[in-house]
Coordinates of C-alpha atoms in Angstrom, one line a residue:
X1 CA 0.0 0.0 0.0
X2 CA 1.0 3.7 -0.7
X3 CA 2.8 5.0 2.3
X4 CA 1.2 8.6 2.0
X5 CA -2.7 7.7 2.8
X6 CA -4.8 11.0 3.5
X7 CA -8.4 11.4 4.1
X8 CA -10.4 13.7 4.4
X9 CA -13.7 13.3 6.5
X10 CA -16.4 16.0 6.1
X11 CA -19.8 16.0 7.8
X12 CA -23.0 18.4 8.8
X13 CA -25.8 17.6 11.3
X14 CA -27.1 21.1 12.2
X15 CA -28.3 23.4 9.3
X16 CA -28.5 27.0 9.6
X17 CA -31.4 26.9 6.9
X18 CA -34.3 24.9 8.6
X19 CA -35.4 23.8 4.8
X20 CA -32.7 21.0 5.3
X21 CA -34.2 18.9 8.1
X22 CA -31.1 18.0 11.4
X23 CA -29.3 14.7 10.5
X24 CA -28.4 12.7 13.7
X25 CA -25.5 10.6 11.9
X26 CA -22.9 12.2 10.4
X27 CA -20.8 13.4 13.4
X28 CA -20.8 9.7 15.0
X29 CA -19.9 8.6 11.3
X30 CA -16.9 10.1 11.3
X31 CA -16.0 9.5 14.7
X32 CA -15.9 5.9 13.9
X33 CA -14.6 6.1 9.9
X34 CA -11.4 8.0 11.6
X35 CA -10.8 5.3 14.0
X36 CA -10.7 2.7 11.6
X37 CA -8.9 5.1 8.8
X38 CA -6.0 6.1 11.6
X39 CA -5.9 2.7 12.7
X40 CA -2.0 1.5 11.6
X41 CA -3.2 -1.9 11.8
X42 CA -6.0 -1.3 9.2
X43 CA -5.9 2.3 7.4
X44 CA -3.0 3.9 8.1
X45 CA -4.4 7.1 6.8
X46 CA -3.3 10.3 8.2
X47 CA -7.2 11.7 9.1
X48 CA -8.5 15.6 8.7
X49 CA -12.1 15.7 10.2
X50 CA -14.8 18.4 9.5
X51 CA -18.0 18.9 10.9
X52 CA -20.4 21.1 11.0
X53 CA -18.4 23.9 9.3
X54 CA -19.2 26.8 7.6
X55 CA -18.9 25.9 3.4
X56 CA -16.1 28.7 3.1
X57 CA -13.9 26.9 5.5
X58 CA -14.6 22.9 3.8
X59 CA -13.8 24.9 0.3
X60 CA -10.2 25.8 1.5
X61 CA -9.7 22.4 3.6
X62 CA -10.8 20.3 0.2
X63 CA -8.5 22.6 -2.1
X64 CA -5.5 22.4 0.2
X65 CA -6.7 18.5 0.9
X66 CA -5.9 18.4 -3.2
X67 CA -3.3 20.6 -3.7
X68 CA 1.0 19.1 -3.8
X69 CA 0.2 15.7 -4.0
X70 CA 2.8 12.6 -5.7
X71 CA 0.8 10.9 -8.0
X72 CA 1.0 7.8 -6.3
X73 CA -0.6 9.2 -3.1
X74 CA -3.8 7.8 -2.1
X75 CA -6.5 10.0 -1.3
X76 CA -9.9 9.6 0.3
X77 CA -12.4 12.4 0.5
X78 CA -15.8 11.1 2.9
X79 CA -19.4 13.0 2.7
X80 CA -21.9 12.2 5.1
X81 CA -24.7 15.1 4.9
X82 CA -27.4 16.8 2.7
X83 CA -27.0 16.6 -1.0
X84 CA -29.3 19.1 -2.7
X85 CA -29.8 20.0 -6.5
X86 CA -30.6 23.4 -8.3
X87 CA -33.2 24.0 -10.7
X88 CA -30.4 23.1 -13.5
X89 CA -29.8 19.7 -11.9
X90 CA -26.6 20.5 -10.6
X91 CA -25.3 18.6 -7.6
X92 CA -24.5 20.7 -4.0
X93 CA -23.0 19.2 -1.0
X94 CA -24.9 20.6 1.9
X95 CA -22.5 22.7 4.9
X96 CA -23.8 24.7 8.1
X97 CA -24.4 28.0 6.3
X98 CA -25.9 26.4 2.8
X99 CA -29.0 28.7 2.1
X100 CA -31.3 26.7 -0.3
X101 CA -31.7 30.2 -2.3
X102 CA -28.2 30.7 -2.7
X103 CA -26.3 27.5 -3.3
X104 CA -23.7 28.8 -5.6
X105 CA -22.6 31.2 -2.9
X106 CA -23.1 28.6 0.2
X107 CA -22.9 25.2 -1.1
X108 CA -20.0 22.6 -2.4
X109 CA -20.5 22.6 -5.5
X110 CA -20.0 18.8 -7.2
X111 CA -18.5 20.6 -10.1
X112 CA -15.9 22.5 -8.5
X113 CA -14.8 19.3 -6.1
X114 CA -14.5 17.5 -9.6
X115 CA -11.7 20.4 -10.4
X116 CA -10.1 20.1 -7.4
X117 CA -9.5 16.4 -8.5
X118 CA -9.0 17.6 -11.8
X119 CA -5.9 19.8 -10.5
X120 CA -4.6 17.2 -8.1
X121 CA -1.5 15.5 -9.2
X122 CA -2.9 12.4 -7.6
X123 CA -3.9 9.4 -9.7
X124 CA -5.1 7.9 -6.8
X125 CA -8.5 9.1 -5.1
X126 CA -11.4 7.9 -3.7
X127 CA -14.9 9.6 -2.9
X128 CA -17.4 8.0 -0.3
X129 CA -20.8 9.7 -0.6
X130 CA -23.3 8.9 2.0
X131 CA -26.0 11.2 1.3
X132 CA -29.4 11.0 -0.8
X133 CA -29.4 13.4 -3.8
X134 CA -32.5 14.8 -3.0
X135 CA -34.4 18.5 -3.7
X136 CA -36.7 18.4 -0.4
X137 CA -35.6 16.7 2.9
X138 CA -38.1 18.4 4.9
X139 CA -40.5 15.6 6.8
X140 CA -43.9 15.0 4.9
X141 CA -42.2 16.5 1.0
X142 CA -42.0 14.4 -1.4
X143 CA -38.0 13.0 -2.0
X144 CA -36.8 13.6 -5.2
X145 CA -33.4 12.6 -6.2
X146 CA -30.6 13.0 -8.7
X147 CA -30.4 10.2 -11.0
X148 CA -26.5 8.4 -9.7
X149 CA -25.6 8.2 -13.5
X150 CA -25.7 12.2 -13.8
X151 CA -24.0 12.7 -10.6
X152 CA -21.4 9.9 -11.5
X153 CA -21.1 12.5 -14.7
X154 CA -20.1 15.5 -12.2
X155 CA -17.9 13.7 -10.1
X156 CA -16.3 11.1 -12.3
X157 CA -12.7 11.4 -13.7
X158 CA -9.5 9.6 -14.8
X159 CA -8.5 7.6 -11.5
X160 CA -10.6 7.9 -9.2
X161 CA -13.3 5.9 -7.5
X162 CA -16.8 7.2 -6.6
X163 CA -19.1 5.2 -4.5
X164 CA -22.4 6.1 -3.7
X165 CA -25.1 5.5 -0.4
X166 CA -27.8 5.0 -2.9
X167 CA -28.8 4.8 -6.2
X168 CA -31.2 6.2 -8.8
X169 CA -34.5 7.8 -6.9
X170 CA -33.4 6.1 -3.9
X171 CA -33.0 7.5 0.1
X172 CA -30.3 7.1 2.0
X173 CA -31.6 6.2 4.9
X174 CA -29.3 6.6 8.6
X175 CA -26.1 5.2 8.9
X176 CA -26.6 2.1 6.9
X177 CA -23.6 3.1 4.1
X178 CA -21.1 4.0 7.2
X179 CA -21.8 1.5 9.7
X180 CA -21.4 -0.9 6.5
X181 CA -17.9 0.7 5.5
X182 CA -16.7 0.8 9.2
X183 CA -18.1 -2.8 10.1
X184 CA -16.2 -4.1 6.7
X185 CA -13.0 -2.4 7.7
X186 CA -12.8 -3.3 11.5
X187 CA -14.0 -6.7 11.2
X188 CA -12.0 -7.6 8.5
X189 CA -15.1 -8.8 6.4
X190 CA -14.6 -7.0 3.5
X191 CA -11.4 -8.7 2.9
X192 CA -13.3 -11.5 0.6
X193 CA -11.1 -13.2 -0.9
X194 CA -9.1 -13.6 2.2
X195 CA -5.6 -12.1 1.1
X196 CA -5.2 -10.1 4.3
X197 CA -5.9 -7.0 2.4
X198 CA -9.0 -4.7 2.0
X199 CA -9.5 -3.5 -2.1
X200 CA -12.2 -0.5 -2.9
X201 CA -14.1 -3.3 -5.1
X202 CA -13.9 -5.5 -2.1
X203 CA -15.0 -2.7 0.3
X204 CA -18.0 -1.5 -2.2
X205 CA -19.4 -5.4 -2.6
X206 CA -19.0 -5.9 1.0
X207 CA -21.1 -3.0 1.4
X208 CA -23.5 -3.5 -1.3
X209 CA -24.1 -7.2 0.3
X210 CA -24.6 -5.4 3.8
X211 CA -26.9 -2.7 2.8
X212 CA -29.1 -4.5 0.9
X213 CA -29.8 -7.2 3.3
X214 CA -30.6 -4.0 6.2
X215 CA -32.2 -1.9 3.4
X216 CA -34.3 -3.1 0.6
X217 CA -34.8 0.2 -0.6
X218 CA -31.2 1.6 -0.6
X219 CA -28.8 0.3 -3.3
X220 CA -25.0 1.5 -3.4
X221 CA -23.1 2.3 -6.2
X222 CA -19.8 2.4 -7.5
X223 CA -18.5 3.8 -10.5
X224 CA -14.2 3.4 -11.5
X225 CA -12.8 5.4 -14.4
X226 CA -8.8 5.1 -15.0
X227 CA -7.8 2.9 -12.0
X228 CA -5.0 0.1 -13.1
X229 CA -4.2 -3.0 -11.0
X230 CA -5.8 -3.4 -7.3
X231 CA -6.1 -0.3 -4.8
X232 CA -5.8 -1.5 -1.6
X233 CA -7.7 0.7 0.7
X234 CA -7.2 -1.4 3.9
X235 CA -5.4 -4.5 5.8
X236 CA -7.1 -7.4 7.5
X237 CA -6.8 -6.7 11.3
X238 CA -7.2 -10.0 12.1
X239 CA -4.7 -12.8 11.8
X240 CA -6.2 -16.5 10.8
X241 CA -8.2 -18.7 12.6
X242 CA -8.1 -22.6 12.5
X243 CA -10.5 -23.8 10.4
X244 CA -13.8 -25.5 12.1
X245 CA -12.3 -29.1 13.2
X246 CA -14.0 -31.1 11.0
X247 CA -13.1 -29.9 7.7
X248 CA -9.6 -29.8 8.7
X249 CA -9.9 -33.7 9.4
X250 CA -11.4 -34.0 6.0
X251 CA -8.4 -31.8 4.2
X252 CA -5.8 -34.2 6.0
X253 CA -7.3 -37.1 4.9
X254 CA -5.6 -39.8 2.9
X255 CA -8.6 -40.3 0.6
X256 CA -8.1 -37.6 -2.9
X257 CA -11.7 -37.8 -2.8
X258 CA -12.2 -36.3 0.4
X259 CA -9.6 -34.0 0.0
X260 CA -11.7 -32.8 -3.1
X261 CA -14.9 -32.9 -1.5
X262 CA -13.5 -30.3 1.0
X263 CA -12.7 -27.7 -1.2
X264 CA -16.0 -26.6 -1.9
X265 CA -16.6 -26.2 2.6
X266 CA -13.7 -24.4 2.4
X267 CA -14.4 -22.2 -0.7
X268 CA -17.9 -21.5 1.0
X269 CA -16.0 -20.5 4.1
X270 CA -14.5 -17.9 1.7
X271 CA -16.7 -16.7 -0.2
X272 CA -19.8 -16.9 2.4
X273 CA -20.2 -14.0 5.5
X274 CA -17.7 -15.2 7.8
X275 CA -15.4 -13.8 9.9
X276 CA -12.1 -12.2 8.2
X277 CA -9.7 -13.9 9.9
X278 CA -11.6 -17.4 9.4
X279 CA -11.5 -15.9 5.2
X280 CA -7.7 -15.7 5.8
X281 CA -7.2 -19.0 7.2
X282 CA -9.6 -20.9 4.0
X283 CA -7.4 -18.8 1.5
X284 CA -4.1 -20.4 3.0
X285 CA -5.7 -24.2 3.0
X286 CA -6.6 -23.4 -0.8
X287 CA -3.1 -22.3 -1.2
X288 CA -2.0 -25.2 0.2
X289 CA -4.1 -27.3 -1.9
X290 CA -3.4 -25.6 -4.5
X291 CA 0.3 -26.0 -4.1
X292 CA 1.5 -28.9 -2.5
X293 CA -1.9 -31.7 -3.2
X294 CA -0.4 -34.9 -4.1
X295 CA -3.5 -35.3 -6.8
X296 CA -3.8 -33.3 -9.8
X297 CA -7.4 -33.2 -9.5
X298 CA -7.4 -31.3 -5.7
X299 CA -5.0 -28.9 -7.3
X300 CA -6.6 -28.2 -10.0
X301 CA -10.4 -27.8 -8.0
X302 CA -8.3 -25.6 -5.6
X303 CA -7.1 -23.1 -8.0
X304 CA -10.1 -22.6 -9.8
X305 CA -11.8 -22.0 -6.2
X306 CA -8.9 -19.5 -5.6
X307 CA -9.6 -18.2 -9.1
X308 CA -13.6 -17.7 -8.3
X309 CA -12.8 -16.2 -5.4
X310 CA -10.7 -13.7 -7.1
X311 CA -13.0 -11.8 -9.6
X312 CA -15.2 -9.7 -8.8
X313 CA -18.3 -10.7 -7.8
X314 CA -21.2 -9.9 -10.1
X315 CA -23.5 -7.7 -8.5
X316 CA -27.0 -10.0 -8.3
X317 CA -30.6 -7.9 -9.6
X318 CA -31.8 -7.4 -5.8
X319 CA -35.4 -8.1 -7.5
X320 CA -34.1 -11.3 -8.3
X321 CA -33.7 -14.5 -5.6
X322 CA -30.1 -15.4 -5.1
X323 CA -30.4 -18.8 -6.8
X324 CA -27.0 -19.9 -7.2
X325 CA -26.4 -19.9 -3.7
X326 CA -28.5 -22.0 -2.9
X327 CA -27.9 -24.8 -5.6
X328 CA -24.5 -24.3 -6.6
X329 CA -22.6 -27.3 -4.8
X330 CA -25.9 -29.8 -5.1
X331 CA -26.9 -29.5 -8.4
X332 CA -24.0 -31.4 -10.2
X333 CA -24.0 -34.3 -7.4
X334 CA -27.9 -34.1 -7.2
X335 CA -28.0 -34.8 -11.4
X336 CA -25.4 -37.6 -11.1
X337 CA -27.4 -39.1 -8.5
X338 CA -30.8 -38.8 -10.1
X339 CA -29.6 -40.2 -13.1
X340 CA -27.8 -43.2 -11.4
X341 CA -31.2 -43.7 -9.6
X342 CA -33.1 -43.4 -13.0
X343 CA -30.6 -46.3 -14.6
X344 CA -31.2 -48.2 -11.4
X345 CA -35.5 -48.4 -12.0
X346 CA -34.7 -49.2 -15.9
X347 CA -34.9 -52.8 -16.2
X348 CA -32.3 -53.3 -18.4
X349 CA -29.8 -51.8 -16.2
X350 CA -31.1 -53.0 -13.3
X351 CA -27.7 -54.8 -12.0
X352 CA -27.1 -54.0 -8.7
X353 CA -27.9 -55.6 -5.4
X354 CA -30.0 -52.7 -3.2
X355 CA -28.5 -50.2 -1.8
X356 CA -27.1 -50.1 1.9
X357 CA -29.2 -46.7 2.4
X358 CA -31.4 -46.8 -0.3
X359 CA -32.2 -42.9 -1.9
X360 CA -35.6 -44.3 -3.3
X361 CA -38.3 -46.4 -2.7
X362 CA -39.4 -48.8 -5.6
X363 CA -42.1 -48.0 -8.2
X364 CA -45.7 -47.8 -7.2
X365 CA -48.5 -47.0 -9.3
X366 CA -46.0 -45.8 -12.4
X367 CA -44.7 -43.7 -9.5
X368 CA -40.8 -43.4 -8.7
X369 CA -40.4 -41.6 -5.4
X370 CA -37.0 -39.9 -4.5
X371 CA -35.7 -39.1 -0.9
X372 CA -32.3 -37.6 0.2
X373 CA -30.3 -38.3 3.3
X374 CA -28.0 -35.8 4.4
X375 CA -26.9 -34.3 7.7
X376 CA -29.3 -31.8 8.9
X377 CA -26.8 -30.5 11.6
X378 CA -22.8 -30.0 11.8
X379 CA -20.6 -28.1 9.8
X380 CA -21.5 -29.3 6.4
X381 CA -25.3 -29.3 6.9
X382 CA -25.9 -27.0 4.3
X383 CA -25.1 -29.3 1.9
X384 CA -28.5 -30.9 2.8
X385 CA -30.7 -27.7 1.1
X386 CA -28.6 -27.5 -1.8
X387 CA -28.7 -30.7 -2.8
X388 CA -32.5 -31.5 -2.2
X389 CA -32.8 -28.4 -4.7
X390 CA -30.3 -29.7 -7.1
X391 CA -32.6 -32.8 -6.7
X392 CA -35.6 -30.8 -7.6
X393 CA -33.7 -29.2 -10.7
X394 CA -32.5 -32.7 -12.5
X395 CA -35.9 -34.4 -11.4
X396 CA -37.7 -31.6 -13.3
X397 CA -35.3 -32.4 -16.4
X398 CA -35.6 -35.9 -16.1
X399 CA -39.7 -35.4 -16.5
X400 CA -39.0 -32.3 -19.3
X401 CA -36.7 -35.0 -21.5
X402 CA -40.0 -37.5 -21.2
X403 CA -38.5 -39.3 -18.1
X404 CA -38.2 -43.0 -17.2
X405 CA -40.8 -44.8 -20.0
X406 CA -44.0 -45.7 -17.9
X407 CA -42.8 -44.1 -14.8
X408 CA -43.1 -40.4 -12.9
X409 CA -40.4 -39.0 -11.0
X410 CA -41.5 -37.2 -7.4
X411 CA -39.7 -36.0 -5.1
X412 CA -40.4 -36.5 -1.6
X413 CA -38.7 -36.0 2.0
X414 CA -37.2 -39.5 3.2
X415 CA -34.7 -38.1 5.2
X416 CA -35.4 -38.6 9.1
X417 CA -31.8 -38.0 10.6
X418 CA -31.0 -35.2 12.5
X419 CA -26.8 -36.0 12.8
X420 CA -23.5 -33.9 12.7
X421 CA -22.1 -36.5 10.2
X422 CA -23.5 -38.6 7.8
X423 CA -20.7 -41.6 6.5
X424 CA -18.6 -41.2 3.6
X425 CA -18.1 -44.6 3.7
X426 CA -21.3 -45.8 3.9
X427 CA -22.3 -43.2 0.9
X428 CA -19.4 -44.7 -1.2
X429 CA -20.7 -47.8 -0.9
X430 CA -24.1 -46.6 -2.0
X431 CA -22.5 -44.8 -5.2
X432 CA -20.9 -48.3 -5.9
X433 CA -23.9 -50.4 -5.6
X434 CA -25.0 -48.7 -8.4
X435 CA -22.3 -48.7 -10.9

């Protein structure tokens, strides 16, 4: 990371024009942005806090704030307060002495904060907007705001990173965006690929995830023009953790098979909402997979986890259910094993003797019944879920393709144990009995 880190940190909660309702927020939002920015374990950013300051006095801070930088310095300028727009659209960062009449004369103006990043020799800045870009905040007026793509046109730039409360028509509402950043940051959550480092993407899907979930209504944005390579806002506070005791057991095993099983617990462990030093610790077992596995096929499984891990995430439509999740590590199993099953009923490949825990019942009335077994508890018990709706998806193409001849495929739930563990011998030996 760059060793010159500045940010700045502005903020108003008391308005001298009562048009522009009090915000309760922004002065406890910076307190606790600063901490984490200063900290030398996690920021390492030399801090300049403003609040509640008269727009003459943020004008000079934010030009100086600009002015004799290296281009390699890495600068972060923070707004948590109003945002207003004039008749022509235009964006205004709300201070203590902003009279609604006379914005030019009282306001930031978005376009002149623009030039000061313009004139700055830095190629390295980031803007954090948590605000709603609205023309009435009064209680009981309608909330109108600037559409983020126009604001994005104001503010936007060769190097620099702009990320946004809220998105198009949208309210900011609280502390949501801040207690997001400051949570990701302190925690170590928003490091989610687990390389002990914090990156702006990382930081702004962190967020996005965070806000969401807390407020359907709000949607961050981010917007990147010019930046090359990673920029690393942040470290990882927290050293690793052991990994949970039974998927270590699994990764030491003897069996390949195992071995390559575990990769997808410990990619979930990853990828999933977990603490950041447990991240840190199912990066290095990837690594090590990746690395030093005696089988091609764990080392190959482990770098393309690593790999997944490592783009960015798509950002999901939030009108849209997060399918994938839920299927991703069933589905392939649950087709393999509905299809085995399927072979199994045909009477021409009817073979093998019956299973030692039989997934199906035999057919009745033209009827072939599926059931699952899986642990419902324990580390791994999500695996349960996602492969009953893998089981659901291949069932539904098995019936779409014209299914078994002279027999319907149901699912239906056999499973009645409630254990941490469920076998893997005794589910080899199932997967055999049927070849």
């Amino acid at each position: 990371m760059s060793d010159r880190r500045v940010a700045l940190l502005v903020g108003c909660s008391d308005y001298g024009d009562r048009t522009f309702r009090q915000l309760p927020a922004p002065a406890q939002d910076i307190d606790a942005l600063r901490r984490v920015l200063a900290d030398s374990a996690i920021g390492n950013f030399t801090v300049d806090t403003l609040c509640n300051k008269p727009s003459g006095t943020v004008s000079q801070q934010i030009e100086e704030f600009f002015a004799n930088r290296k281009p390699d310095d890495l600068l972060l300028l923070y707004f948590s307060c109003h945002g207003v727009l004039d008749p022509r659209g235009r964006l205004y960062f709300v201070m203590a002495n902003t009279q609604k009449r006379l914005l030019d004369s009282t306001g930031i103006s978005a376009r002149w904060v623009k030039e000061q990043m313009d004139h700055s020799r830095s190629q390295r800045i980031v803007l954090l907007l948590d605000c709603c870009y609205s023309g009435a905040f009064t209680r009981g007026l309608r909330r109108r705001s600037a559409g983020t793509e126009e604001i994005l046109e104001q503010l936007g730039g060769r190097g620099r990173v702009v990320i946004t409360a809220s998105d198009t028509m949208e309210y900011a509402y609280g502390s949501e965006f801040t207690n997001a950043v400051v949570h990701g940051l302190r925690t170590g959550a928003a490091d989610l690929d687990g390389d002990g480092l914090v990156s702006v993407s990382e930081l702004y899907h962190y967020v996005y995830d965070q806000v969401r979930r807390n407020m359907q209504g709000q949607t961050p944005t981010m917007s990147a023009d010019g930046m090359r390579g990673q920029l690393y806002l942040a470290k990882n506070p927290h050293a690793p953790v052991p990994l949970p005791a039974e998927l270590d057991q699994v990764l030491a095993s003897e069996s390949a098979w195992k071995r390559l099983w575990a990769v997808d617990g410990v990619q979930r462990l990853l990828s999933g909402d977990h603490p950041g030093g447990q991240k840190r610790a199912a990066r290095q077992a990837l690594i090590r997979l990746r690395d030093d596995d005696t089988d091609l096929d764990v080392r190959t499984a482990a770098s393309e986890a690593l790999s997944r891990v490592s783009r960015r995430p798509d950002i999901p439509d939030p009108r849209r259910p997060h399918y994938r999740r839920l299927v991703g590590a069933g589905l392939p199993l649950a087709v393999v094993l509905v299809l085995m099953i399927a072979l199994f009923f045909i009477p021409s490949a009817h073979k093998a003797s019956p299973l030692p825990c039989s997934p199906s019942t035999k057919p009745a009335d033209g009827v072939l019944s599926l059931g699952t077994l899986f642990p419902k508890t324990g580390e791994f018990g999500y695996a349960g879920p996602a492969l009953n709706a893998g089981v659901h998806l291949a069932m539904k193409d098995i019936n779409d393709a014209g299914g078994i001849p002279g027999i319907a495929v149901k699912l239906e739930d056999t499973n009645q144990r409630d254990e941490g563990n469920l076998s893997a011998d005794t589910a080899s030996q199932s997967v055999a009995a049927l070849l």
